[in-house]
Coordinates of C-alpha atoms in Angstrom, one line a residue:
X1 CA 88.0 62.6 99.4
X2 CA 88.5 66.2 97.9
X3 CA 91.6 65.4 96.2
X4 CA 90.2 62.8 94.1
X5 CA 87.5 64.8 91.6
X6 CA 89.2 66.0 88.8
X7 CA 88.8 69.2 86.7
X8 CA 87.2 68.2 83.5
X9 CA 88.0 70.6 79.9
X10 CA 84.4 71.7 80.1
X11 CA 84.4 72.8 83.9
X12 CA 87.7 73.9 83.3
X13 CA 86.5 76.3 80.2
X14 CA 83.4 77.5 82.3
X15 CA 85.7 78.4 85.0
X16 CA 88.1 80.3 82.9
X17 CA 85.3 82.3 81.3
X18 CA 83.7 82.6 84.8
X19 CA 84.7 86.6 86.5
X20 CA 86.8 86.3 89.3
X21 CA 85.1 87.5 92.1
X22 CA 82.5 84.7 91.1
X23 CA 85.5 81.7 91.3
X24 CA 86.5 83.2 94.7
X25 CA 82.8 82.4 95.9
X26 CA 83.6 79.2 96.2
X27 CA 85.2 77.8 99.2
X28 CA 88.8 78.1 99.3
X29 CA 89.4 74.1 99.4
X30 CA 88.3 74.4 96.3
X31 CA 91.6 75.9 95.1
X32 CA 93.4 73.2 96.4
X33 CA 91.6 70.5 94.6
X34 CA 92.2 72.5 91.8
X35 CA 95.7 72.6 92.5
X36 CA 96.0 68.9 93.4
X37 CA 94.6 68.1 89.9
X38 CA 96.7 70.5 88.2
X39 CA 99.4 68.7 89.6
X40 CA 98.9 65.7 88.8
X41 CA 98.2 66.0 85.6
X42 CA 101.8 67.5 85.1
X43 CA 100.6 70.7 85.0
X44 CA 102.9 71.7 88.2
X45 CA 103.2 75.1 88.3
X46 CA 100.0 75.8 87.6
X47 CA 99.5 73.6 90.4
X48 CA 101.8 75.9 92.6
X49 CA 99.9 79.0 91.5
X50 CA 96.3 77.6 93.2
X51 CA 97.9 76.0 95.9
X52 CA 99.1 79.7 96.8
X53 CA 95.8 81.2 96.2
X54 CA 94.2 78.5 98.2
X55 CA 96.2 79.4 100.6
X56 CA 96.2 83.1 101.4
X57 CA 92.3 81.9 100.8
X58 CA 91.7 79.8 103.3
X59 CA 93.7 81.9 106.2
X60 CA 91.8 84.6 105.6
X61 CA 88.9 82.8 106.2
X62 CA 90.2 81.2 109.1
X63 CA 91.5 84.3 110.4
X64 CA 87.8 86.5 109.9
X65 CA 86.1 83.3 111.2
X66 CA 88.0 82.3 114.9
X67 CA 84.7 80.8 116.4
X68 CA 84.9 77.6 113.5
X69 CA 84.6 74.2 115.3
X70 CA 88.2 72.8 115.4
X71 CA 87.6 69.8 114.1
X72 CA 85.8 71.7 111.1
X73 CA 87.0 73.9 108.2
X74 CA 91.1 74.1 110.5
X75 CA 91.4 70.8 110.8
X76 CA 90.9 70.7 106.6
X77 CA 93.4 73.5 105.9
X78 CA 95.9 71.3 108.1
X79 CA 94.9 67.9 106.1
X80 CA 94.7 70.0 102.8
X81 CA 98.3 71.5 103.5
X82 CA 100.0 68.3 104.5
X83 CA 98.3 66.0 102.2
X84 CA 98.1 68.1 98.5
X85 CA 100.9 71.1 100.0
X86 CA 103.5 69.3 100.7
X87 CA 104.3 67.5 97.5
X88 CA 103.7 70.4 95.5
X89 CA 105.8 73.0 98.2
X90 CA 108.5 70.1 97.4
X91 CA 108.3 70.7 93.6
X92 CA 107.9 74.8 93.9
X93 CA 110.8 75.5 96.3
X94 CA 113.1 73.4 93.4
X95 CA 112.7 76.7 91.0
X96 CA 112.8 79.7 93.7
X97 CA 112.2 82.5 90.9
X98 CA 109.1 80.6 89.5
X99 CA 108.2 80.4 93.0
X100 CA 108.6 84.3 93.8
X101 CA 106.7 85.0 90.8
X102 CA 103.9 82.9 91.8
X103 CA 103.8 84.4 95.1
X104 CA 104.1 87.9 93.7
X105 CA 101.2 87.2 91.6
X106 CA 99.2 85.5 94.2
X107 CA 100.1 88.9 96.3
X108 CA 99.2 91.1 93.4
X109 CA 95.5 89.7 92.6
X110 CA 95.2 89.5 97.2
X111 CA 95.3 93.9 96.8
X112 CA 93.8 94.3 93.5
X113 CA 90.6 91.9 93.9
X114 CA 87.7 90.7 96.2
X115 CA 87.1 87.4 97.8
X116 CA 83.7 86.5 96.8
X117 CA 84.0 83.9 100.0
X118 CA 85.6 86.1 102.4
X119 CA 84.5 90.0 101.6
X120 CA 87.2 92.6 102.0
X121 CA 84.3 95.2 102.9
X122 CA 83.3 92.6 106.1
X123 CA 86.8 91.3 107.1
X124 CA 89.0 94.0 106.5
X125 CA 91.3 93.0 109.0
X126 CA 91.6 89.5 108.0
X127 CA 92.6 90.3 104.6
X128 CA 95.4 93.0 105.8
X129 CA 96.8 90.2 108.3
X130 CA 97.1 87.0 106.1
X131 CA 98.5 89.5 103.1
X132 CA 101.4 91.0 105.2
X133 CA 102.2 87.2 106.1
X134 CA 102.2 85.7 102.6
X135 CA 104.3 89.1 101.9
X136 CA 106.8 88.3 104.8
X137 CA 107.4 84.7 103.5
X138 CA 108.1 85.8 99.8
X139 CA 110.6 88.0 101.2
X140 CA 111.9 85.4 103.7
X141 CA 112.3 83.0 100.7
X142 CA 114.1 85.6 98.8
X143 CA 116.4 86.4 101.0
X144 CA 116.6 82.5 102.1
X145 CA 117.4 81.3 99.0
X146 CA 121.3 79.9 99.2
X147 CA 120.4 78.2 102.2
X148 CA 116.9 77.0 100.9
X149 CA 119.0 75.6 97.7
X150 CA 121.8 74.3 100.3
X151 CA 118.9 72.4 101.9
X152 CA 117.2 70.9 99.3
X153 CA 120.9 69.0 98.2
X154 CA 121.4 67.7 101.7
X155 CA 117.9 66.6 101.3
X156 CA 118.7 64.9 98.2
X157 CA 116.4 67.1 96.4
X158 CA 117.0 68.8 93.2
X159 CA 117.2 72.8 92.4
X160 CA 116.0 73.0 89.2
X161 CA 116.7 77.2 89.1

């Protein structure tokens, strides 16, 4: 299962020393095994901060790669998303201004870098697209945010911000 390998201090140290553009040659389902780790090993909004990246990630390359078998690489970003995004989504939306900074970072490394995985310079398009959605929800959320808080208490969820 992809969730269950865990990030070890030495992987964890190569990655960190390891450029960027080199970690995003990786498939994007790697971020969110990276962010399921993260998470469970309390380290939660780091855990938030991959998910998002794994995210905009992984749209991207669906979106610059429509012909993929259905039951291939869409149906794991809809397992991925349910199964290690939903209990993390549950723990970001409880802290809305950690969570717009996250996205606003996520949004700020999507213009300023390349995906090693999914090329700017081949999929152009793909990139503009999936940014101006992940831009449209940070606004939505900001704008949402008395009624996202509102939500959570009926939900019986805490706001922790």
């Amino acid at each position: 299962m992809l969730t269950r390998r865990r990030v070890g201090p030495t992987l964890a140290a190569a990655l960190a020393a390891t450029p960027a553009i080199a970690q995003t040659a990786i498939h994007p389902a790697e971020d969110y095994r990276r962010a399921a780790n993260l998470f469970r090993s309390g380290r939660r909004d780091e855990a938030v901060y991959w998910l998002y990246r794994g995210q905009y990630r992984y749209r991207v390359h669906l979106a610059a790669r429509p012909g993929l078998a259905r039951d291939g690489d869409p149906a794991l970003f809809a397992s991925l998303s349910e199964s290690v995004g939903r209990p993390i989504n549950e723990y970001a939306f409880g802290d809305l201004p950690a969570l717009l900074a996250i996205l606003d970072r996520v949004i700020a490394e999507a213009r300023a870098e390349d995906d090693g995985f999914t090329p700017k310079a081949q999929f152009p398009g793909a990139h503009r697209g999936t940014l101006a959605g992940l831009a449209a929800l940070r606004d939505q959320i900001d704008w949402s945010r008395d009624a996202i808080r509102a939500q959570r208490l009926r939900n019986g969820l805490s706001n922790r911000n």
